[in-house]
Coordinates of C-alpha atoms (C1' of nucleotides) in Angstrom, one line a residue:
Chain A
X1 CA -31.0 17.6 7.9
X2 CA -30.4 16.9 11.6
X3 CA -33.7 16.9 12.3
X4 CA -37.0 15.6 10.3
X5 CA -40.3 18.1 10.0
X6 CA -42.6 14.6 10.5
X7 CA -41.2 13.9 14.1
X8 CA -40.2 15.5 16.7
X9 CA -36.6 15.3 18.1
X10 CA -37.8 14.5 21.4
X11 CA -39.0 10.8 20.2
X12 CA -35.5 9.7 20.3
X13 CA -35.3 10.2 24.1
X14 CA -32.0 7.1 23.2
X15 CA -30.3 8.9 21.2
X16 CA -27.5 11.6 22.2
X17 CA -26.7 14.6 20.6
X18 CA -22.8 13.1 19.3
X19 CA -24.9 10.4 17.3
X20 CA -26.8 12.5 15.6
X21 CA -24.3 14.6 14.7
X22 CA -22.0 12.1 13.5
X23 CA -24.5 10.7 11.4
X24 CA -25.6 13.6 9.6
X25 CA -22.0 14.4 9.4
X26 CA -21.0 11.6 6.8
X27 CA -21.9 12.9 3.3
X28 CA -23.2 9.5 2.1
X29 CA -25.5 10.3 5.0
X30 CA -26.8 12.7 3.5
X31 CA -30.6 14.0 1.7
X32 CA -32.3 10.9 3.7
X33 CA -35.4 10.0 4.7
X34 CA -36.0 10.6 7.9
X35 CA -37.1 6.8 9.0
X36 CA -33.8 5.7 6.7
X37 CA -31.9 8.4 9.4
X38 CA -33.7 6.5 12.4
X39 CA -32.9 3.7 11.7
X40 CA -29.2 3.9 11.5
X41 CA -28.7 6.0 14.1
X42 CA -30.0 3.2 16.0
X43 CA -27.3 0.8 14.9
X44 CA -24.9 3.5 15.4
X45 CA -21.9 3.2 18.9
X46 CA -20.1 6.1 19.8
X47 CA -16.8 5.3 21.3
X48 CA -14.0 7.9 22.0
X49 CA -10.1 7.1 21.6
X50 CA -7.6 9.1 23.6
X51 CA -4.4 10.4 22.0
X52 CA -1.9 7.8 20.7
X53 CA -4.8 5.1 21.3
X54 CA -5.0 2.5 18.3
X55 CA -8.7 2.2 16.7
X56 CA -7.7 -0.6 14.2
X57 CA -4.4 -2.3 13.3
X58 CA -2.9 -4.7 10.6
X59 CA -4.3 -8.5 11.0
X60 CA -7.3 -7.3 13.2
X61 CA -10.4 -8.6 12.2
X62 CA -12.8 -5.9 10.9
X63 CA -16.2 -5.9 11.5
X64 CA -17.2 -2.2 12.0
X65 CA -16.9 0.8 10.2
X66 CA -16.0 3.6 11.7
X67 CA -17.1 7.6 11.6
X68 CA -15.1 10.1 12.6
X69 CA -17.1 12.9 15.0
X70 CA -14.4 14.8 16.3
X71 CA -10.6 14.6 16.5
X72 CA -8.2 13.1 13.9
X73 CA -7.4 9.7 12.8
X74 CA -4.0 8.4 11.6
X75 CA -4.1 6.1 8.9
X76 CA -0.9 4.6 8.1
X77 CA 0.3 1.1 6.4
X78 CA 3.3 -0.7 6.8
X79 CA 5.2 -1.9 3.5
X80 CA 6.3 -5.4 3.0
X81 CA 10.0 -3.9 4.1
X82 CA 9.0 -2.5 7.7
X83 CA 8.7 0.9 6.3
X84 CA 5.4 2.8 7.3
X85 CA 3.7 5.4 5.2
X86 CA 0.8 8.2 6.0
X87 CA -2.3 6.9 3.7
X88 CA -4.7 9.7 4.7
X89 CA -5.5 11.5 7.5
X90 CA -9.3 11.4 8.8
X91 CA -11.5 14.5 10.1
X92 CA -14.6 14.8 11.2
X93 CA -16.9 13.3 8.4
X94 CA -14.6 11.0 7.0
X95 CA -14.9 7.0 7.6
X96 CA -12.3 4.1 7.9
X97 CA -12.6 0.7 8.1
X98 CA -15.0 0.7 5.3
X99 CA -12.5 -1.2 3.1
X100 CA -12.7 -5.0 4.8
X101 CA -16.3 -4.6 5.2
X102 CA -17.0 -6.3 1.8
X103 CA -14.3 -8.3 0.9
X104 CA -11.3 -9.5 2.8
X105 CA -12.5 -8.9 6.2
X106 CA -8.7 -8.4 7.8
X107 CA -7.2 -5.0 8.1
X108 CA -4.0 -4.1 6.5
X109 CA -3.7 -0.9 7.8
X110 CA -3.6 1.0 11.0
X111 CA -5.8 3.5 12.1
X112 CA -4.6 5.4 15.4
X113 CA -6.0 8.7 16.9
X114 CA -3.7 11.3 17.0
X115 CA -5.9 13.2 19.5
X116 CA -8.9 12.8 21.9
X117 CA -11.3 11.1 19.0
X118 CA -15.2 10.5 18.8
X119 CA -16.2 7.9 16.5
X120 CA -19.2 6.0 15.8
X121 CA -19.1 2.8 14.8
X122 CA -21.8 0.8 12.9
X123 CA -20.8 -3.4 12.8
X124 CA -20.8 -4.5 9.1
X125 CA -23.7 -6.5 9.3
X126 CA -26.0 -3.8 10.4
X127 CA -23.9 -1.8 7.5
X128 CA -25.1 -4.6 5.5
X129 CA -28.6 -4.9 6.2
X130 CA -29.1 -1.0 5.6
X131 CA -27.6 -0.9 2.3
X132 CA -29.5 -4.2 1.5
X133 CA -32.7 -2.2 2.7
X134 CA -32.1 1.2 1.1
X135 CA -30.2 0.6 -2.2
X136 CA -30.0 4.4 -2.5
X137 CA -27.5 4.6 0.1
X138 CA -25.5 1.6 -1.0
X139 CA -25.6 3.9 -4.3
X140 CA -23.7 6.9 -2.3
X141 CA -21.3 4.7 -0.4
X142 CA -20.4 3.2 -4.4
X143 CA -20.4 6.7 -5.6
X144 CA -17.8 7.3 -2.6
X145 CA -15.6 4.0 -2.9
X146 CA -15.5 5.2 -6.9
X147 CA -14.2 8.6 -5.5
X148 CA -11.4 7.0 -3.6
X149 CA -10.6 4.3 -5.7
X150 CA -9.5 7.5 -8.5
X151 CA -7.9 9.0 -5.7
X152 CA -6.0 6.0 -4.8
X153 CA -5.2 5.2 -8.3
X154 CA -3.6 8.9 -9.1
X155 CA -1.7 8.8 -6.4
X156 CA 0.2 5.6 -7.3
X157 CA 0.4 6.9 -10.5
X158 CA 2.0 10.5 -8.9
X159 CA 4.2 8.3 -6.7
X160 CA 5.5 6.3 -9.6
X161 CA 6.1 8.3 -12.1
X162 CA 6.6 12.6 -11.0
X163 CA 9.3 13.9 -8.5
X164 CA 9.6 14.8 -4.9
X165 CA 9.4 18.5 -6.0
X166 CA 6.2 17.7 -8.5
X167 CA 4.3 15.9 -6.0
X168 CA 4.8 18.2 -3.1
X169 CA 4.5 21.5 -5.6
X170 CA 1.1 19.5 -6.6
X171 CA 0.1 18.7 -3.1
X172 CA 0.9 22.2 -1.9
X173 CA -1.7 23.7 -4.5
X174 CA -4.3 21.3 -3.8
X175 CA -4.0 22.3 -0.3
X176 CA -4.5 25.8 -1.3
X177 CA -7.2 24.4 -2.9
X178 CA -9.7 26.7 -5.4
X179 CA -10.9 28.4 -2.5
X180 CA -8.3 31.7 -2.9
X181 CA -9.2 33.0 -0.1
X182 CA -5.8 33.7 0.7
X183 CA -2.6 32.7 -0.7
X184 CA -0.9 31.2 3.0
X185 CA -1.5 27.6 3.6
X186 CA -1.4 25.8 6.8
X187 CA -0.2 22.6 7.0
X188 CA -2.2 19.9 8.5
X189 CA 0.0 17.7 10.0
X190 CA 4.1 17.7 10.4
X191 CA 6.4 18.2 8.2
X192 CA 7.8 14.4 9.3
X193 CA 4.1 13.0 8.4
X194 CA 3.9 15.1 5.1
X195 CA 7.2 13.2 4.2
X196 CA 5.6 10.1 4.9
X197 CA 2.5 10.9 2.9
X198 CA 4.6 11.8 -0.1
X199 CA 6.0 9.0 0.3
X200 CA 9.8 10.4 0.7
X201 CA 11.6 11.1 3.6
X202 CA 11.6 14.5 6.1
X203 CA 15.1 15.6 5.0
X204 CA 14.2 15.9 0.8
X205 CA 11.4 17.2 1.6
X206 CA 13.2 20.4 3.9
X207 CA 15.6 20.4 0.8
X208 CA 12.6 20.8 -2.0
X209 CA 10.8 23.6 0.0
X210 CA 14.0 25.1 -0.1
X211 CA 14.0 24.4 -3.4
X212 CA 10.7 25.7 -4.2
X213 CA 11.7 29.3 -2.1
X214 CA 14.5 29.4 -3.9
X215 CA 12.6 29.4 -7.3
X216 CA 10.2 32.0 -5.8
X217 CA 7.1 29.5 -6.1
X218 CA 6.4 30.0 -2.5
X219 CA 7.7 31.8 1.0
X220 CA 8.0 30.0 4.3
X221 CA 6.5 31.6 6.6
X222 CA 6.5 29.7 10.0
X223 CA 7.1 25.8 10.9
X224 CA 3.5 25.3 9.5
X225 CA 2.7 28.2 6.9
X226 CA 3.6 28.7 3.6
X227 CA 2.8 31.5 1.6
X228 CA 1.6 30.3 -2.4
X229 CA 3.6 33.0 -4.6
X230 CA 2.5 31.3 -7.9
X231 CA 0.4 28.5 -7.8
X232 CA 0.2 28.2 -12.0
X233 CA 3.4 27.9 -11.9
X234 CA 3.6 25.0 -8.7
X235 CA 1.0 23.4 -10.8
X236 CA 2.8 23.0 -14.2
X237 CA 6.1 21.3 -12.9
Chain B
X1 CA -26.0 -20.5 -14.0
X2 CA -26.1 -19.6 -18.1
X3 CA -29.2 -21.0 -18.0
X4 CA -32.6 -21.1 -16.0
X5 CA -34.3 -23.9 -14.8
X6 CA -37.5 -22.5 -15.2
X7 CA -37.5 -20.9 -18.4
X8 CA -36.8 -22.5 -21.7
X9 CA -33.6 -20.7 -23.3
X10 CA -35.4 -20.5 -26.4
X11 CA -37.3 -17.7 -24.5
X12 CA -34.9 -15.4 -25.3
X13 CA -34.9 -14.8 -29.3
X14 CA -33.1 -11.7 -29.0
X15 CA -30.5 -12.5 -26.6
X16 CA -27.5 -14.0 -28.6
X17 CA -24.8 -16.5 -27.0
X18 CA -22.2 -13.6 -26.8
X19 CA -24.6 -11.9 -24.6
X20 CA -25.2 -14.8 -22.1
X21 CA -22.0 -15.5 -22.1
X22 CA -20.2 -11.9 -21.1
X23 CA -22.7 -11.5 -18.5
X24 CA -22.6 -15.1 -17.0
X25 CA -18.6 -14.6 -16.9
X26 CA -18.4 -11.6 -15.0
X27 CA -18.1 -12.7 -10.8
X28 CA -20.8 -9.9 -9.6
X29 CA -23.1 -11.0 -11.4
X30 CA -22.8 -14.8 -10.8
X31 CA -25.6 -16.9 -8.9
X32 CA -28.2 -14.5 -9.4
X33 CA -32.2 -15.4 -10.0
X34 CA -33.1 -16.0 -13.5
X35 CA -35.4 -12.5 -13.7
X36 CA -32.2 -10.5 -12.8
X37 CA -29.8 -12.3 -14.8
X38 CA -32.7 -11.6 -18.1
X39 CA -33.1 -8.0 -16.9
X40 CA -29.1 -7.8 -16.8
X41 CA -29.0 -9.5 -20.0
X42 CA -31.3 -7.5 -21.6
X43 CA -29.8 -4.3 -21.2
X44 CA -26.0 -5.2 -22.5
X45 CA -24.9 -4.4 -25.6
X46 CA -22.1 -6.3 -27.4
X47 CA -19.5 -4.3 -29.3
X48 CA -15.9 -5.8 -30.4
X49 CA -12.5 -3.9 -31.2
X50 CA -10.1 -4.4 -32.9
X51 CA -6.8 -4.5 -32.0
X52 CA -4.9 -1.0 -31.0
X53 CA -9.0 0.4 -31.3
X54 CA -9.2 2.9 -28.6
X55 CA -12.3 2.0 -26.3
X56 CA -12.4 5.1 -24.2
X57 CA -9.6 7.7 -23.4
X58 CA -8.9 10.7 -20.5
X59 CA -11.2 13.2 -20.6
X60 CA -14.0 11.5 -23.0
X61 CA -17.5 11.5 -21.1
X62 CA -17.8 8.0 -19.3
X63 CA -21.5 6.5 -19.6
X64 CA -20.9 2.7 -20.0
X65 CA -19.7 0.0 -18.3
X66 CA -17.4 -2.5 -20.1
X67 CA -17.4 -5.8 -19.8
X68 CA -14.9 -8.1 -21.4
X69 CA -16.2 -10.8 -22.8
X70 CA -12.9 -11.5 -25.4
X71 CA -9.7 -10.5 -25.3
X72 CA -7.3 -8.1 -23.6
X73 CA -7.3 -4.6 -22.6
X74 CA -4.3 -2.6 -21.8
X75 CA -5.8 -0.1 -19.2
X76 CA -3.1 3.1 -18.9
X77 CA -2.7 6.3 -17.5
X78 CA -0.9 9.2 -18.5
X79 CA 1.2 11.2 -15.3
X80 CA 0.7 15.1 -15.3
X81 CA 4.1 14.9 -16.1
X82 CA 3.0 12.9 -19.5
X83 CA 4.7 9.3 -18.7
X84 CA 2.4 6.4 -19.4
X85 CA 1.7 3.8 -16.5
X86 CA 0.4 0.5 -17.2
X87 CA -2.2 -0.1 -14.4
X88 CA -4.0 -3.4 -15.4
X89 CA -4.6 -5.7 -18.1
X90 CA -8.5 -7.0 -18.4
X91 CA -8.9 -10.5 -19.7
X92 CA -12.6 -11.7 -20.2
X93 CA -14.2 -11.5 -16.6
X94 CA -13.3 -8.4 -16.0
X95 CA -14.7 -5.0 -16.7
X96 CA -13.8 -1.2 -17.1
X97 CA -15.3 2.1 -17.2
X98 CA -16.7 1.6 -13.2
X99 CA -14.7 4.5 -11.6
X100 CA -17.0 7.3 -13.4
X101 CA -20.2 5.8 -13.6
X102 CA -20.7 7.0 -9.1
X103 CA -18.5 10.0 -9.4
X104 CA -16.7 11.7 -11.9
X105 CA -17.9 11.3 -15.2
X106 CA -15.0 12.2 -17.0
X107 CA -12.5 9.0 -17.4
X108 CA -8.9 9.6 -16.6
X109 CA -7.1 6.7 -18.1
X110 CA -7.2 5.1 -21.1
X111 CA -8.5 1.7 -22.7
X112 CA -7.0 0.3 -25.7
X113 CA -7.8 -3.1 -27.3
X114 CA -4.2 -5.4 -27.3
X115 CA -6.3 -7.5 -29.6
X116 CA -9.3 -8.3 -31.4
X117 CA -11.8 -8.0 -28.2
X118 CA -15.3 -8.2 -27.6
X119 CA -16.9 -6.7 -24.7
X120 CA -20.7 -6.0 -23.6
X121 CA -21.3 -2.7 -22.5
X122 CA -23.9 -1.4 -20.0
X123 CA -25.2 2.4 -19.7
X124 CA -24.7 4.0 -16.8
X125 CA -28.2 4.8 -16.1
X126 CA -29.7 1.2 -17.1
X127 CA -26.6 0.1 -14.7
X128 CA -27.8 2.2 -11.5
X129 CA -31.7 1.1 -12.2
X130 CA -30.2 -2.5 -11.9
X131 CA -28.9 -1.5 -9.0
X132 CA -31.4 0.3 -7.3
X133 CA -33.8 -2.3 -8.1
X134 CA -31.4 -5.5 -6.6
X135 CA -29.1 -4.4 -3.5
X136 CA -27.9 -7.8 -4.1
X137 CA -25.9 -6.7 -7.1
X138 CA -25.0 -3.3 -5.3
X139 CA -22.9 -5.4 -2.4
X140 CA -21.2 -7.7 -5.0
X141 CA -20.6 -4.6 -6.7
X142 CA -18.8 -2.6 -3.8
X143 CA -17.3 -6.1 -2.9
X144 CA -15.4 -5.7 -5.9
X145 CA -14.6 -2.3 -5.6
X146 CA -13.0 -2.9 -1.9
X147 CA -10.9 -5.5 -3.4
X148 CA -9.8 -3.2 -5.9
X149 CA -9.3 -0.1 -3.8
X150 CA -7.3 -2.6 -1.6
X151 CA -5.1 -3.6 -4.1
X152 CA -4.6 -0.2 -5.7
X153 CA -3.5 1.0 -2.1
X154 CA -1.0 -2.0 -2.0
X155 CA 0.4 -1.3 -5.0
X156 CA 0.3 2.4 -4.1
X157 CA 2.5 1.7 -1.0
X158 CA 4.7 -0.8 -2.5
X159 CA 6.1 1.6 -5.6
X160 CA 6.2 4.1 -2.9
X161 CA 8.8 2.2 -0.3
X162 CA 10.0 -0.6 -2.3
X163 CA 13.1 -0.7 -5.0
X164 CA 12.6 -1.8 -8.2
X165 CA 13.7 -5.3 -7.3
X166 CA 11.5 -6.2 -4.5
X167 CA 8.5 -4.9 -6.8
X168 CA 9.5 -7.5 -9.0
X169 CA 10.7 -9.8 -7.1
X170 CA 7.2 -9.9 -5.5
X171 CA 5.4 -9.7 -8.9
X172 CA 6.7 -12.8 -10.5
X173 CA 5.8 -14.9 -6.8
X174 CA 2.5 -13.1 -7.6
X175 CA 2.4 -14.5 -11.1
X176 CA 3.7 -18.1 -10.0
X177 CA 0.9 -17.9 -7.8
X178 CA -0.6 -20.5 -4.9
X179 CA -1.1 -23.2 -7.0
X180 CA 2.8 -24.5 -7.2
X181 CA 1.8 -26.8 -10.1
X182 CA 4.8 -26.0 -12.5
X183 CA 7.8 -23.5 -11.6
X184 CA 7.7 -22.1 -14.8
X185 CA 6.1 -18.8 -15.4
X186 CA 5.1 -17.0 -18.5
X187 CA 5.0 -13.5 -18.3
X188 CA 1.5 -12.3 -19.7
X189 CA 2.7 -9.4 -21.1
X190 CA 6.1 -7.8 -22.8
X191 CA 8.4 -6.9 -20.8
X192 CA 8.0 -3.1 -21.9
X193 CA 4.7 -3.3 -20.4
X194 CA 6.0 -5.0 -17.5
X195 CA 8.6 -2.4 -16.8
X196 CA 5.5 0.1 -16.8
X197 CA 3.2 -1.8 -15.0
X198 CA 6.0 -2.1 -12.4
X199 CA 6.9 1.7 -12.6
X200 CA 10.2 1.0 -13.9
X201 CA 12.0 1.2 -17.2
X202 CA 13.0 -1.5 -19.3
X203 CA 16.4 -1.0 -19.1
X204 CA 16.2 -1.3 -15.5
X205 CA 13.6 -4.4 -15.7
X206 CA 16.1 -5.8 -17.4
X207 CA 18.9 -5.5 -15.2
X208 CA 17.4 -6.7 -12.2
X209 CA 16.0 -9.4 -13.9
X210 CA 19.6 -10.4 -14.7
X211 CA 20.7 -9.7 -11.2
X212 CA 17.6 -12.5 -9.5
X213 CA 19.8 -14.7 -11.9
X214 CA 22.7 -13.9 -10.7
X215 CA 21.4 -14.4 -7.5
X216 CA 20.1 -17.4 -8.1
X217 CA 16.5 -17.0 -7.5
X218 CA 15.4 -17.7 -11.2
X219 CA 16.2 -19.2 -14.1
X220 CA 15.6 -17.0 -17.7
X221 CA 14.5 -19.7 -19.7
X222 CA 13.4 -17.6 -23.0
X223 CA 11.7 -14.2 -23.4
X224 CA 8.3 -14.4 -21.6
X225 CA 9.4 -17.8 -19.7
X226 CA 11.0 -17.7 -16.6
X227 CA 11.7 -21.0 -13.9
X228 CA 11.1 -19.8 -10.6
X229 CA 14.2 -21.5 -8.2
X230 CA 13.4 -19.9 -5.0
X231 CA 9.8 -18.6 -4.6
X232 CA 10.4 -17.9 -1.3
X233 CA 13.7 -16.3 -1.4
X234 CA 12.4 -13.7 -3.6
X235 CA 8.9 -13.1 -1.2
X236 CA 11.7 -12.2 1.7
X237 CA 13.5 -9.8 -0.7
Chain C
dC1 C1' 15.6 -9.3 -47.2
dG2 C1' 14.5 -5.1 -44.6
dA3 C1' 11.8 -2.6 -41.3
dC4 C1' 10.1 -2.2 -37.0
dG5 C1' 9.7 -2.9 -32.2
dC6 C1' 11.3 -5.2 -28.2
dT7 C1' 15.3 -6.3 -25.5
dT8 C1' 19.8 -6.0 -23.8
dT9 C1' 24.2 -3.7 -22.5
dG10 C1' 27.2 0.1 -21.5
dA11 C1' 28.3 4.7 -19.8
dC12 C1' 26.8 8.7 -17.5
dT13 C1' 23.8 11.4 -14.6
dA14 C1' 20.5 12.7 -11.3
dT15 C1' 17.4 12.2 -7.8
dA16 C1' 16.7 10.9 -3.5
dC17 C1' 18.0 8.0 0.6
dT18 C1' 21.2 7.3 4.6
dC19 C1' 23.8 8.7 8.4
dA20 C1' 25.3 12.2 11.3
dA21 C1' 25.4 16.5 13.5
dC22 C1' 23.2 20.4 15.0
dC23 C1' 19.3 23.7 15.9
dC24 C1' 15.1 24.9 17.8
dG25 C1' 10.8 25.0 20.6
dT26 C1' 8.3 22.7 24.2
dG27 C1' 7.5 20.5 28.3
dT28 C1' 9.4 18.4 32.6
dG29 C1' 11.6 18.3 36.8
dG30 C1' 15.0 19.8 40.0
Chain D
dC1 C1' 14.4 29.8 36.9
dC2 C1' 17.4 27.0 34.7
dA3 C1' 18.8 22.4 33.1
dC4 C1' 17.6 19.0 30.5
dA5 C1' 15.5 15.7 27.5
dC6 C1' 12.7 15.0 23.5
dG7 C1' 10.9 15.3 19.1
dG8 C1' 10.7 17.8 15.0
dG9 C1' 13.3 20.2 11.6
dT10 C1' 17.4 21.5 9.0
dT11 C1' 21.9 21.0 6.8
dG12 C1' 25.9 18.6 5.1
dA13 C1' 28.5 14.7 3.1
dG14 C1' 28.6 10.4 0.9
dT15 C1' 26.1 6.7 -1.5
dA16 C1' 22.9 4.1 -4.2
dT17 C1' 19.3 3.3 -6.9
dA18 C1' 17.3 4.0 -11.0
dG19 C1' 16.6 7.1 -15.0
dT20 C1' 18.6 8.8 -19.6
dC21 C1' 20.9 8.4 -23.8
dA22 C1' 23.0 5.7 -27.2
dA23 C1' 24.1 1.6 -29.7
dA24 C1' 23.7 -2.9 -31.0
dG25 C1' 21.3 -7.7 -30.9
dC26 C1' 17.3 -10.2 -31.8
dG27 C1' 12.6 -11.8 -33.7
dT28 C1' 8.8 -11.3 -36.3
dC29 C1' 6.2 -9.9 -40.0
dG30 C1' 5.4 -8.2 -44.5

DNA sequence: CGACGCTTTGACTATACTCAACCCGTGTGG
DNA sequence: CCACACGGGTTGAGTATAGTCAAAGCGTCG
C-alpha cells in the first residue's frame, strides 16, 4: 500500500522516501485511497530529534501530531507531587500528541526521544480538515482513541487495585505475548523505566523478579532476558 | 436547539419528548442542523431501568450506545484479581457503551442503574452511518474521547504516585469546583463508592477524612456534607 | 422494632517506599 | 592500560502507608 496501481510513484517528484514510509506506517493509515494517501502525505513534515532531545513537554501548546518513523519516543508525565512516570513508549508506527488535538490543546505530558528519531508531523488543522474530508479515517483514528482509552482505563484499574508482583507477572506475559515463539523475553527498555511504567520503584521491582525466580515462574537470564517457565501460572496471580 | 426553525415540531409524530430531549442534552450532539439532529433523533431508542437493573456487563456483546437521559449510572470494573473499581458515575448528559462500538466489541466493565433511569440507545451500526455521513459529529465525537482518555490518564497517574490523602484531598477541590459560590460540598455518592472510586477502602476513606479535620482543612458537617476551610491548602497537599 | 447496609474505630499485618551501601558494566581520559 | 566516574541494578534495614479483620454505632426502611 506504499504505492497506488493508478499513478505512478514518480508523480510525487516532492515527496521523499521517509514520508511515504511514515505514512503508510500508521495503521489508521492504512486500506486508503490512493488520492486520500496523496493528500496527506502532502501535509505531512519530517523532522528528526537527536538523543535526549525533547519533542513535546507539559504546558506547550500542541498543534501537531506527531508519527513516529524510526527511533523511540519517551512518553512520561509528571504527577501533581513531582514524581514522573513512563506512560508508553512509542516505535515506529505509533503517534503522540494526538490527545490535545481535539480538546484541551496544552500538553500534559512529555514526549522526549530516547534515540536518533524520525517523525512526521501533520499540524492539527490539516489533521482536521482530512478527517472532516474523509470521515472513514476519522472512523479509524475513533476506532484507535477507543483502543487506547480501554488500555488506559485497565491500567488504572491494574495500578489501583493488583500488586507489584500481579502487574509485573501480567506485564511479563503480555510481553511474551501469544506469539510463543520462544519462551525468553527481551525487555524493551530498563529495568529503572519498567519500574516507572509499573508505576513502583526499581528496588521492588529487583525484589519481585526475585520473587518470581524464586517461585519458579521465570529464570533471569541476562540484565535484559528473562526466560517464561510458566506463563499460565504468571497469568493467574 | 430542541427545536427547528424551519420545521414545525408537529412534523415529528413519532418522535416523543423523551427522545428530543436525550438527544438535545448530550454535548456532541449540540448545535447541529435540523436534518442531522431528525436523522439522530430518528434512530434512538428510549429504554428505562430500574434501579440495581443491569444495563450491560463484562463480556456481553456491546452494539449500542447509551445515552442517559434520566438518572444515574454506576459504571464499574472488576480487577483480574476480582476487586470492583468505581470508575464514573453518568448523570443525564452523558453516555456509555462508546469504548466497543471502534474496537473491541466485547465490554469490559459494567453498567448498573443507581436508580430508576432512562436512557436512549443508539446501534452501533446506525451510529457509524451517522458518522460517516456528518464528520461534524465524528470530531465532537473524538473531542470527547480526548477529554476522556485525558482524564483517564490523570487519574491513571495520580492513583499510581499519589497517597490516598492527596487523591482525596484533590477530589473534594475537584468537587467544590471553580465556581466558589458556597464552601459546602455534598458528596454525590456514598462514601463506599467514594472509597472505590478513589481506589481506597472505606476504612481508610474514613480515616483520612478525619485526619483533613484534624488538620484543619475541612469541616465534617454531616454524612455526604462537608465545609471546605482551606481549598487551597488541600490542592498543595 | 428489627434487619440491613453504610460508617467508624481499633488492632494487626503486609506491601511497598526510602535511604544507604555496594556491585557491575561501560565509556572516558590520563 | 589502568583509573575513574557514571548510571543502572541489587541488597539490606527501617519505616510508613494502607489493607484486613472484627466489632460496634448509626440511619433508614419495611
Amino acid at each position: 500500500m506504499t504505492h497506488c496501481t493508478t499513478h505512478d510513484h514518480q508523480t510525487h517528484p516532492d515527496l521523499d522516501h521517509d514520508e511515504t514510509a511514515c505514512v503508510s506506517l500508521v495503521p489508521i493509515f492504512n486500506h486508503l485511497e490512493c488520492d486520500q494517501m496523496e493528500e496527506i502525505m502532502r501535509v505531512t513534515h519530517p523532522v528528526t530529534f537527536s538523543k535526549g532531545q525533547t519533542i513535546y513537554q507539559a504546558g506547550d501548546r500542541s498543534d501537531s501530531l506527531y508519527i513516529v518513523s524510526e527511533g523511540k519516543i519517551r512518553i512520561t508525565r509528571m504527577s501533581e507531587s513531582g514524581k514522573e512516570q513512563l506512560l508508553r513508549l512509542l516505535l515506529p508506527g505509533h503517534f503522540a500528541g494526538e490527545l490535545s488535538l481535539f480538546s484541551e490543546s496544552i500538553h500534559e505530558d512529555y514526549a522526549i526521544a530516547m534515540e536518533q528519531t524520525s517523525v512526521c508531523t501533520i499540524h492539527r488543522t490539516e489533521f482536521q480538515d482530512i478527517l472532516l474530508k474523509y470521515p472513514s479515517i476519522a472512523m479509524k483514528v475513533l476506532a484507535e482513541f477507543s483502543k487506547r482509552l480501554e488500555q488506559s482505563e485497565r491500567q488504572a484499574a491494574r495500578v489501583a487495585t493488583e500488586s507489584v508482583e500481579t502487574r509485573l507477572a501480567h506485564y511479563l506475559v503480555e510481553v511474551l505475548g501469544t506469539a510463543h515463539t520462544s519462551l525468553v523475553i527481551e525487555l524493551p527498555m530498563t529495568k529503572k523505566d519498567l519500574a516507572s511504567y509499573l508505576a513502583t520503584t526499581p528496588e521492588t521491582l529487583s525484589r519481585r523478579l526475585s520473587d518470581l525466580e524464586a517461585q519458579g515462574f521465570i529464570r533471569l537470564i541476562s540484565n535484559r532476558k528473562i526466560k517464561i517457565l510458566d506463563p499460565d501460572g504468571l497469568m493467574q496471580l
